[in-house]
Tab-separated table of C-alpha atoms in Angstrom:
chain	number	residue	atom	x	y	z
G	1	UNK	CA	80.629	147.781	23.003
G	2	UNK	CA	79.594	151.335	21.992
G	3	UNK	CA	79.837	150.539	18.216
G	4	UNK	CA	77.129	152.650	16.332
G	5	UNK	CA	78.059	151.733	12.677
G	6	UNK	CA	80.307	149.552	10.508
G	7	UNK	CA	80.668	150.655	6.921
G	8	UNK	CA	82.853	150.214	3.817
G	9	UNK	CA	84.230	153.488	2.321
G	10	UNK	CA	85.749	152.336	-0.954
G	11	UNK	CA	88.584	150.042	0.072
G	12	UNK	CA	88.604	151.449	3.583
G	13	UNK	CA	86.883	150.202	6.840
G	14	UNK	CA	84.991	152.610	8.970
G	15	UNK	CA	83.962	151.734	12.527
G	16	UNK	CA	82.011	154.411	14.464
G	17	UNK	CA	81.699	154.224	18.194
G	18	UNK	CA	80.608	156.381	21.057
G	19	UNK	CA	79.105	159.755	20.130
G	20	UNK	CA	81.614	161.081	17.676
G	21	UNK	CA	84.558	158.745	17.424
G	22	UNK	CA	85.528	156.816	14.286
G	23	UNK	CA	88.287	154.339	13.392
G	24	UNK	CA	89.277	153.985	9.680
G	25	UNK	CA	91.476	151.186	8.557
G	26	UNK	CA	92.881	152.160	5.197
G	27	UNK	CA	92.818	149.536	2.476
G	28	UNK	CA	91.243	147.022	4.698
G	29	UNK	CA	89.257	145.541	1.675
G	30	UNK	CA	92.022	145.936	-0.960
G	31	UNK	CA	94.596	143.424	0.202
G	32	UNK	CA	94.693	140.667	3.005
G	33	UNK	CA	98.020	142.132	4.273
G	34	UNK	CA	96.294	145.404	4.908
G	35	UNK	CA	93.563	143.794	7.007
G	36	UNK	CA	93.327	143.678	10.883
G	37	UNK	CA	92.913	140.071	12.101
G	38	UNK	CA	91.060	140.883	15.265
G	39	UNK	CA	89.035	143.712	16.841
G	40	UNK	CA	89.032	143.259	20.578
G	41	UNK	CA	86.583	145.170	22.717
G	42	UNK	CA	86.135	145.022	26.540
G	43	UNK	CA	83.187	142.605	26.251
G	44	UNK	CA	83.717	140.747	22.886
G	45	UNK	CA	86.037	140.105	19.976
G	46	UNK	CA	85.368	140.254	16.277
G	47	UNK	CA	87.503	138.389	13.735
G	48	UNK	CA	88.176	139.731	10.298
G	49	UNK	CA	85.523	137.444	8.903
G	50	UNK	CA	82.966	138.950	11.306
G	51	UNK	CA	83.683	142.348	10.039
G	52	UNK	CA	83.267	141.424	6.476
G	53	UNK	CA	80.016	139.713	7.235
G	54	UNK	CA	78.582	142.763	9.012
G	55	UNK	CA	79.756	145.248	6.284
G	56	UNK	CA	78.348	143.117	3.465
G	57	UNK	CA	75.084	142.599	5.234
G	58	UNK	CA	71.830	144.268	4.165
G	59	UNK	CA	72.052	147.310	6.544
G	60	UNK	CA	69.071	149.250	7.746
G	61	UNK	CA	69.541	152.370	9.887
G	62	UNK	CA	66.591	154.192	11.533
G	63	UNK	CA	66.044	157.920	12.252
G	64	UNK	CA	66.204	159.597	15.769
G	65	UNK	CA	62.611	158.554	16.463
G	66	UNK	CA	60.621	155.347	17.186
G	67	UNK	CA	61.154	152.916	14.385
G	68	UNK	CA	60.294	149.218	13.528
G	69	UNK	CA	63.085	147.545	11.638
G	70	UNK	CA	62.807	143.980	10.181
G	71	UNK	CA	65.622	142.138	8.541
G	72	UNK	CA	65.664	139.624	5.710
G	73	UNK	CA	66.255	135.930	5.732
G	74	UNK	CA	70.087	136.555	5.425
G	75	UNK	CA	72.803	138.311	7.242
G	76	UNK	CA	71.652	141.840	8.425
G	77	UNK	CA	73.102	144.783	10.322
G	78	UNK	CA	70.216	146.780	11.854
G	79	UNK	CA	70.815	149.991	13.755
G	80	UNK	CA	68.250	151.661	15.940
G	81	UNK	CA	70.021	154.884	16.995
G	82	UNK	CA	67.597	157.229	18.928
G	83	UNK	CA	63.930	156.398	19.897
G	84	UNK	CA	62.208	153.367	21.366
G	85	UNK	CA	62.932	150.971	18.569
G	86	UNK	CA	61.660	147.420	17.599
G	87	UNK	CA	64.260	145.540	15.691
G	88	UNK	CA	63.627	142.016	14.339
G	89	UNK	CA	66.011	139.890	12.457
G	90	UNK	CA	65.156	136.739	10.762
G	91	UNK	CA	67.594	134.026	9.605
G	92	UNK	CA	71.344	134.664	9.342
G	93	UNK	CA	74.030	135.734	11.764
G	94	UNK	CA	72.767	139.294	12.413
G	95	UNK	CA	73.998	142.397	14.105
G	96	UNK	CA	71.378	144.411	15.992
G	97	UNK	CA	72.060	147.807	17.591
G	98	UNK	CA	69.391	149.454	19.628
G	99	UNK	CA	70.972	152.907	20.308
G	100	UNK	CA	69.323	155.360	22.578
G	101	UNK	CA	65.932	154.723	24.039
G	102	UNK	CA	64.061	151.577	25.330
G	103	UNK	CA	64.528	149.158	22.517
G	104	UNK	CA	63.294	145.572	21.750
G	105	UNK	CA	65.758	143.528	19.783
G	106	UNK	CA	64.931	139.930	18.558
G	107	UNK	CA	67.754	138.046	16.816
G	108	UNK	CA	65.640	135.300	15.230
G	109	UNK	CA	67.400	132.185	14.009
G	110	UNK	CA	71.231	131.539	13.781
G	111	UNK	CA	74.089	133.152	15.825
G	112	UNK	CA	73.387	136.897	16.439
G	113	UNK	CA	74.961	139.890	18.131
G	114	UNK	CA	72.448	142.141	20.015
G	115	UNK	CA	73.520	145.479	21.641
G	116	UNK	CA	70.929	147.368	23.619
G	117	UNK	CA	73.117	150.434	24.401
G	118	UNK	CA	71.429	153.138	26.426
G	119	UNK	CA	67.939	152.698	27.821
G	120	UNK	CA	65.930	149.884	29.402
G	121	UNK	CA	66.121	147.271	26.558
G	122	UNK	CA	64.514	143.936	25.821
G	123	UNK	CA	66.889	141.630	24.118
G	124	UNK	CA	65.861	138.251	22.759
G	125	UNK	CA	68.461	135.987	21.133
G	126	UNK	CA	66.179	133.413	19.694
G	127	UNK	CA	67.622	130.356	18.128
G	128	UNK	CA	71.406	129.795	17.905
G	129	UNK	CA	74.416	130.744	20.062
G	130	UNK	CA	73.868	134.477	20.566
G	131	UNK	CA	75.728	137.307	22.153
G	132	UNK	CA	73.642	139.824	24.045
G	133	UNK	CA	74.950	143.099	25.532
G	134	UNK	CA	72.519	145.269	27.498
G	135	UNK	CA	74.509	148.452	27.961
G	136	UNK	CA	73.325	151.189	30.201
G	137	UNK	CA	69.913	150.812	31.834
G	138	UNK	CA	67.923	148.000	33.305
G	139	UNK	CA	67.738	145.364	30.642
G	140	UNK	CA	66.096	142.019	29.978
G	141	UNK	CA	68.314	139.487	28.320
G	142	UNK	CA	66.957	136.223	27.019
G	143	UNK	CA	69.283	134.182	25.071
G	144	UNK	CA	66.681	131.651	23.907
G	145	UNK	CA	67.870	128.192	22.819
G	146	UNK	CA	71.529	127.500	22.269
G	147	UNK	CA	74.572	128.422	24.274
G	148	UNK	CA	74.304	132.272	24.760
G	149	UNK	CA	76.717	134.913	26.179
G	150	UNK	CA	74.889	137.734	28.010
G	151	UNK	CA	76.524	140.937	29.479
G	152	UNK	CA	74.168	143.195	31.378
G	153	UNK	CA	76.230	146.239	31.796
G	154	UNK	CA	75.070	148.927	34.161
G	155	UNK	CA	71.610	148.992	35.701
G	156	UNK	CA	69.481	146.223	37.267
G	157	UNK	CA	69.415	143.545	34.626
G	158	UNK	CA	67.347	140.372	34.192
G	159	UNK	CA	68.707	137.224	32.533
G	160	UNK	CA	67.015	133.980	31.505
G	161	UNK	CA	69.038	130.726	31.397
G	162	UNK	CA	67.928	127.526	29.777
G	163	UNK	CA	71.192	125.791	28.788
G	164	UNK	CA	74.305	124.745	30.779
G	165	UNK	CA	76.317	126.564	28.077
G	166	UNK	CA	74.750	129.940	28.834
G	167	UNK	CA	77.299	132.498	30.164
G	168	UNK	CA	76.368	135.554	32.129
G	169	UNK	CA	78.771	138.514	32.818
G	170	UNK	CA	77.573	140.650	35.642
G	171	UNK	CA	80.498	141.776	37.731
G	172	UNK	CA	80.141	143.120	41.299
G	173	UNK	CA	79.861	146.874	41.908
G	174	UNK	CA	77.009	149.345	42.432
G	175	UNK	CA	77.407	150.716	38.900
G	176	UNK	CA	76.351	147.276	37.638
G	177	UNK	CA	73.097	147.477	39.683
G	178	UNK	CA	71.856	146.496	43.089
G	179	UNK	CA	69.178	143.954	42.017
G	180	UNK	CA	70.356	141.886	39.073
G	181	UNK	CA	68.335	138.821	38.572
G	182	UNK	CA	68.472	135.359	36.908
G	183	UNK	CA	65.629	133.237	35.922
G	184	UNK	CA	66.646	129.665	35.243
G	185	UNK	CA	64.952	126.540	34.075
G	186	UNK	CA	67.978	124.432	34.909
G	187	UNK	CA	70.150	124.064	38.089
G	188	UNK	CA	72.212	127.245	38.369
G	189	UNK	CA	74.819	128.799	40.531
G	190	UNK	CA	75.607	132.581	40.564
G	191	UNK	CA	78.763	131.736	42.497
G	192	UNK	CA	80.896	132.097	39.434
G	193	UNK	CA	83.687	134.551	38.685
G	194	UNK	CA	81.478	136.301	35.999
G	195	UNK	CA	78.382	136.497	38.131
G	196	UNK	CA	79.506	138.046	41.315
G	197	UNK	CA	77.233	141.013	40.680
G	198	UNK	CA	74.078	138.932	40.487
G	199	UNK	CA	71.938	139.329	43.637
G	200	UNK	CA	68.773	137.253	42.990
G	201	UNK	CA	68.055	133.843	41.426
G	202	UNK	CA	64.627	132.322	40.656
G	203	UNK	CA	64.108	128.786	39.403
G	204	UNK	CA	61.264	128.299	36.956
G	205	UNK	CA	59.296	125.456	35.604
G	206	UNK	CA	58.470	122.199	37.400
G	207	UNK	CA	61.775	120.214	37.269
G	208	UNK	CA	63.594	119.155	40.455
G	209	UNK	CA	66.548	121.671	40.140
G	210	UNK	CA	68.790	123.528	42.395
G	211	UNK	CA	69.978	127.197	42.917
G	212	UNK	CA	73.028	128.481	44.528
G	213	UNK	CA	73.896	132.049	45.588
G	214	UNK	CA	77.112	133.916	45.968
G	215	UNK	CA	78.899	136.067	48.550
G	216	UNK	CA	76.232	138.821	48.201
G	217	UNK	CA	72.947	138.943	50.144
G	218	UNK	CA	70.862	136.873	47.792
G	219	UNK	CA	67.194	136.190	47.278
G	220	UNK	CA	66.682	132.577	46.068
G	221	UNK	CA	63.300	131.447	44.863
G	222	UNK	CA	62.401	127.875	43.997
G	223	UNK	CA	59.894	126.512	41.612
G	224	UNK	CA	57.111	123.870	42.062
G	225	UNK	CA	59.621	120.993	42.098
G	226	UNK	CA	61.885	119.745	44.819
G	227	UNK	CA	64.694	122.348	45.074
G	228	UNK	CA	67.939	122.585	46.964
G	229	UNK	CA	68.554	126.397	47.762
G	230	UNK	CA	72.047	127.411	49.034
G	231	UNK	CA	72.784	131.047	49.657
G	232	UNK	CA	76.408	130.411	50.553
G	233	UNK	CA	77.753	133.369	52.565
G	234	UNK	CA	75.896	136.566	53.063
G	235	UNK	CA	72.466	137.272	54.709
G	236	UNK	CA	70.291	135.352	52.185
G	237	UNK	CA	66.504	135.026	51.823
G	238	UNK	CA	65.246	131.706	50.482
G	239	UNK	CA	61.690	130.815	49.386
G	240	UNK	CA	61.148	127.318	48.236
G	241	UNK	CA	57.530	127.493	46.944
G	242	UNK	CA	55.772	124.083	46.341
G	243	UNK	CA	57.653	120.791	46.485
G	244	UNK	CA	59.814	119.225	49.173
G	245	UNK	CA	62.637	121.794	49.392
G	246	UNK	CA	66.037	121.660	51.088
G	247	UNK	CA	67.596	124.924	52.426
G	248	UNK	CA	71.328	125.229	53.118
G	249	UNK	CA	71.932	127.729	55.884
G	250	UNK	CA	75.329	129.100	56.442
G	251	UNK	CA	74.630	132.345	58.425
G	252	UNK	CA	72.477	133.343	61.416
G	253	UNK	CA	71.124	136.045	59.153
G	254	UNK	CA	69.625	133.672	56.556
G	255	UNK	CA	65.887	133.879	56.372
G	256	UNK	CA	63.763	131.134	55.051
G	257	UNK	CA	60.152	131.399	53.766
G	258	UNK	CA	58.362	128.160	53.889
G	259	UNK	CA	54.790	128.431	54.964
G	260	UNK	CA	52.667	125.632	56.473
G	261	UNK	CA	50.379	123.690	54.124
G	262	UNK	CA	50.601	120.550	52.055
G	263	UNK	CA	50.913	122.728	48.851
G	264	UNK	CA	54.343	123.832	50.044
G	265	UNK	CA	55.538	120.255	50.520
G	266	UNK	CA	55.457	117.812	53.280
G	267	UNK	CA	59.096	117.062	53.790
G	268	UNK	CA	60.952	120.387	53.606
G	269	UNK	CA	64.433	120.429	55.363
G	270	UNK	CA	66.907	122.936	56.615
G	271	UNK	CA	70.486	121.846	56.801
G	272	UNK	CA	72.423	124.365	58.981
G	273	UNK	CA	76.032	124.858	59.963
G	274	UNK	CA	74.918	127.345	62.605
G	275	UNK	CA	72.392	127.256	65.470
G	276	UNK	CA	68.971	127.395	64.002
G	277	UNK	CA	65.260	127.357	64.873
G	278	UNK	CA	62.562	126.441	62.525
G	279	UNK	CA	60.028	127.694	65.142
G	280	UNK	CA	59.893	131.136	63.435
G	281	UNK	CA	57.120	133.011	61.712
G	282	UNK	CA	58.170	132.159	58.187
G	283	UNK	CA	59.375	128.512	58.717
G	284	UNK	CA	56.269	126.826	60.025
G	285	UNK	CA	56.229	124.751	56.770
G	286	UNK	CA	59.633	123.264	57.449
G	287	UNK	CA	59.390	119.732	58.715
G	288	UNK	CA	63.009	118.733	59.238
G	289	UNK	CA	66.187	120.231	60.521
G	290	UNK	CA	69.681	118.763	60.248
G	291	UNK	CA	72.772	120.324	61.847
G	292	UNK	CA	75.910	119.993	59.694
G	293	UNK	CA	79.591	120.359	60.326
G	294	UNK	CA	81.395	119.772	63.668
G	295	UNK	CA	80.456	122.883	65.720
G	296	UNK	CA	78.625	122.709	69.062
G	297	UNK	CA	75.539	124.210	67.709
G	298	UNK	CA	71.774	123.803	68.494
G	299	UNK	CA	68.467	123.147	66.605
G	300	UNK	CA	64.859	123.930	67.593
G	301	UNK	CA	61.787	122.444	65.952
G	302	UNK	CA	58.360	123.938	65.426
G	303	UNK	CA	54.784	122.774	65.863
G	304	UNK	CA	54.901	120.166	62.978
G	305	UNK	CA	56.216	116.701	63.399
G	306	UNK	CA	59.915	117.285	62.871
G	307	UNK	CA	63.000	115.104	62.332
G	308	UNK	CA	65.816	116.903	64.342
G	309	UNK	CA	69.335	115.588	63.614
G	310	UNK	CA	72.496	116.683	65.185
G	311	UNK	CA	76.093	116.797	63.805
G	312	UNK	CA	79.378	115.449	65.094
G	313	UNK	CA	79.578	118.157	67.852
G	314	UNK	CA	77.731	118.515	71.067
G	315	UNK	CA	74.204	119.683	70.153
G	316	UNK	CA	71.040	120.605	71.982
G	317	UNK	CA	67.991	119.503	70.093
G	318	UNK	CA	64.657	120.828	71.199
G	319	UNK	CA	61.364	119.821	69.799
G	320	UNK	CA	58.018	121.683	69.476
G	321	UNK	CA	54.473	120.370	69.747
G	322	UNK	CA	54.561	117.580	67.001
G	323	UNK	CA	55.512	114.002	67.144
G	324	UNK	CA	59.203	114.383	66.561
G	325	UNK	CA	62.130	112.169	65.801
G	326	UNK	CA	65.493	113.049	67.480
G	327	UNK	CA	68.875	111.821	66.677
G	328	UNK	CA	71.827	113.507	68.223
G	329	UNK	CA	74.609	111.737	66.276
G	330	UNK	CA	78.117	111.924	67.531
G	331	UNK	CA	79.070	113.982	70.529
G	332	UNK	CA	77.403	114.580	73.932
G	333	UNK	CA	73.981	115.800	72.910
G	334	UNK	CA	71.017	117.073	74.914
G	335	UNK	CA	67.569	116.100	73.646
G	336	UNK	CA	64.417	118.008	74.993
G	337	UNK	CA	60.844	117.377	74.186
G	338	UNK	CA	58.765	120.489	75.190
G	339	UNK	CA	55.444	118.845	74.547
G	340	UNK	CA	53.475	116.991	77.194
G	341	UNK	CA	51.310	115.228	74.531
G	342	UNK	CA	53.692	114.462	71.597
G	343	UNK	CA	54.681	110.966	70.763
G	344	UNK	CA	58.425	111.217	70.134
G	345	UNK	CA	61.084	108.849	68.901
G	346	UNK	CA	64.666	109.119	70.084
G	347	UNK	CA	67.384	107.386	67.989
G	348	UNK	CA	70.729	106.346	69.523
G	349	UNK	CA	73.449	103.820	68.700
G	350	UNK	CA	76.892	102.486	69.163
G	351	UNK	CA	79.590	105.116	68.811
G	352	UNK	CA	77.191	108.069	69.235
G	353	UNK	CA	78.515	109.207	72.652
G	354	UNK	CA	76.812	110.212	75.896
G	355	UNK	CA	73.343	111.657	75.155
G	356	UNK	CA	70.817	113.055	77.661
G	357	UNK	CA	67.096	113.160	77.200
G	358	UNK	CA	64.468	115.283	79.014
G	359	UNK	CA	61.012	114.061	78.162
G	360	UNK	CA	57.694	115.637	79.075
G	361	UNK	CA	54.987	113.143	78.274
G	362	UNK	CA	53.201	111.297	75.491
G	363	UNK	CA	53.927	107.834	74.226
G	364	UNK	CA	57.625	107.874	73.481
G	365	UNK	CA	60.198	105.333	72.269
G	366	UNK	CA	64.022	105.003	72.464
G	367	UNK	CA	65.039	103.345	69.180
G	368	UNK	CA	68.496	101.644	69.424
G	369	UNK	CA	70.367	101.170	66.174
G	370	UNK	CA	71.793	97.882	64.793
G	371	UNK	CA	74.924	96.596	66.511
G	372	UNK	CA	73.605	96.454	70.000
G	373	UNK	CA	71.848	93.513	71.473
G	374	UNK	CA	69.743	93.192	74.555
G	375	UNK	CA	72.599	91.542	76.658
G	376	UNK	CA	75.004	94.542	75.801
G	377	UNK	CA	72.741	97.222	77.241
G	378	UNK	CA	73.497	97.965	80.942
G	379	UNK	CA	70.802	99.790	82.975
G	380	UNK	CA	71.477	101.763	86.139
G	381	UNK	CA	69.607	104.035	88.575
G	382	UNK	CA	71.799	107.211	88.867
G	383	UNK	CA	70.151	109.894	91.091
G	384	UNK	CA	66.792	110.541	89.730
G	385	UNK	CA	67.908	109.395	86.234
G	386	UNK	CA	67.842	106.220	84.224
G	387	UNK	CA	71.146	105.435	82.445
G	388	UNK	CA	71.445	102.906	79.590
G	389	UNK	CA	75.012	102.155	78.472
G	390	UNK	CA	76.657	99.829	75.952
G	391	UNK	CA	78.961	97.583	77.886
G	392	UNK	CA	82.664	98.092	77.230
G	393	UNK	CA	82.232	101.461	75.652
G	394	UNK	CA	81.656	105.185	76.640
G	395	UNK	CA	78.410	105.225	74.887
G	396	UNK	CA	75.448	105.843	77.177
G	397	UNK	CA	71.905	107.398	77.078
G	398	UNK	CA	70.540	109.112	80.253
G	399	UNK	CA	66.883	109.869	80.676
G	400	UNK	CA	66.503	112.707	83.204
G	401	UNK	CA	64.123	112.477	86.090
G	402	UNK	CA	62.957	109.025	85.159
G	403	UNK	CA	62.257	108.324	88.800
G	404	UNK	CA	60.578	111.624	89.536
G	405	UNK	CA	57.382	111.193	87.286
G	406	UNK	CA	56.013	108.772	84.739
G	407	UNK	CA	55.641	111.565	82.223
G	408	UNK	CA	59.446	111.875	82.133
G	409	UNK	CA	59.799	108.249	80.995
G	410	UNK	CA	59.863	106.745	77.506
G	411	UNK	CA	57.348	104.054	77.199
G	412	UNK	CA	59.553	101.507	75.432
G	413	UNK	CA	63.150	100.876	74.317
G	414	UNK	CA	63.202	98.991	71.043
G	415	UNK	CA	66.238	97.226	69.448
G	416	UNK	CA	66.842	96.788	65.711
G	417	UNK	CA	65.957	93.100	65.994
G	418	UNK	CA	62.415	93.975	67.033
G	419	UNK	CA	62.748	93.224	70.717
G	420	UNK	CA	61.341	95.800	73.103
G	421	UNK	CA	61.664	96.787	76.739
G	422	UNK	CA	58.606	98.360	78.117
G	423	UNK	CA	58.945	101.096	80.889
G	424	UNK	CA	57.128	98.904	83.274
G	425	UNK	CA	59.906	96.359	83.080
G	426	UNK	CA	62.827	98.477	83.257
G	427	UNK	CA	63.141	98.242	87.022
G	428	UNK	CA	63.535	94.443	86.773
G	429	UNK	CA	66.763	94.775	84.840
G	430	UNK	CA	68.001	97.768	86.927
G	431	UNK	CA	67.651	95.739	90.095
G	432	UNK	CA	69.207	92.582	88.655
G	433	UNK	CA	72.315	94.605	87.370
G	434	UNK	CA	72.542	96.583	90.534
G	435	UNK	CA	74.524	93.720	92.185
G	436	UNK	CA	77.257	93.812	89.570
G	437	UNK	CA	79.845	96.326	88.537
G	438	UNK	CA	79.505	97.410	84.831
G	439	UNK	CA	81.926	95.495	82.546
G	440	UNK	CA	85.259	97.237	82.031
G	441	UNK	CA	86.067	99.118	78.933
G	442	UNK	CA	86.580	96.820	76.009
G	443	UNK	CA	84.552	94.057	77.538
G	444	UNK	CA	81.875	93.874	74.923
G	445	UNK	CA	80.288	90.552	76.121
G	446	UNK	CA	79.128	89.685	79.604
G	447	UNK	CA	81.446	87.633	81.719
G	448	UNK	CA	80.251	84.062	82.268
G	449	UNK	CA	79.104	84.659	85.806
G	450	UNK	CA	77.172	87.733	84.729
G	451	UNK	CA	75.509	85.702	81.927
G	452	UNK	CA	74.478	82.965	84.375
G	453	UNK	CA	72.652	85.496	86.558
G	454	UNK	CA	71.477	88.095	84.103
G	455	UNK	CA	70.537	86.266	80.899
G	456	UNK	CA	67.294	84.835	82.306
G	457	UNK	CA	66.242	88.406	83.433
G	458	UNK	CA	67.148	89.864	80.025
G	459	UNK	CA	65.234	87.134	78.107
G	460	UNK	CA	62.101	87.547	80.358
G	461	UNK	CA	61.826	91.321	79.908
G	462	UNK	CA	63.079	92.049	76.414
G	463	UNK	CA	60.271	90.674	74.221
């Protein structure tokens, strides 16, 4: 509000606001029937009892210069007017008005109203459930303990949040600032109807808490704990700091800052609904990448040892120089290891579709998930490739150029029951199965004559 004074003139109530405006309610204090039950402003509402409290308070009003005002341990109404004022209330439900200038207002204990008005003001609610209004200028609003309501007004404002009951009002629009900022010690989202004008969010402290942006281009900063940062729509910048952080990427324009080093966490993850690469200048400290949704999107790792996971679409997952773990998931996925020295693990299972692998070297393993036994895997030599399929299904795993060079092979195929097939023994099964037609769709066990011929070979080579 722009209220500058509330006074009792005999039996009348006087409310001054703006630069020269005044509202007089005749006989407000003479009879209840003459009172106004509610005064509603654009940003807050006063009941009749609030007006009486403010008028009967011990009021101090400064001059048009720098002043220091201190209230009593009761209900106070303190007005700063002009100048850079310092106004401190003690106990009681107090009304503090900064006026012009860059003012510092401290509500102290109980439930207070603080109004900065013009200038770059510093508003501290203190104890209790406080209402803070910054007004014009770039203001700092710290509600303190309790469930506080904070309205920044115009300018680039900073808010502190420490309670789930804190409410911020910062609506969208250039007049309300281009760099409004929330510091929070609890999990917080600026994707609320009242915070659509907030651009930046920083998590403070050491707790494992989360931060969520809004439709604007946000800058989200984590604390030293394990944080989840989600910018939602917009071109967002996210910086996790220390801890094992998770970044939610929704736009190709999102930028993540996670630098390499144990101090920044050892299990940081990007979850992306768009094609994304963590092999960028500012993401060398991200270890894991998971694609989300159902789109046919791609993921690229970096020099660290990554876990690369696809979604339900057809994905291309490409590793970097570390010892990576790949899982394509549902859909026809293409897995590529770009390193000739990395020791990679490829995960594949029943119902995960037809995946293709291009390996380049190292000591690698195909890890087959539970639900597939040794006698349910069919091995074929197809062109230069090795094909492993689950009998009776459309699930298959093709290793490109297996027969071209040993570097293109995986060194072992391992089942969930611990049995393993070494690369040196693959051809024994390929040759044994070459004399048979793969079982038809729906045939999930080998026919009797197949078992007679193949079971001894399977048992001898899967160990």
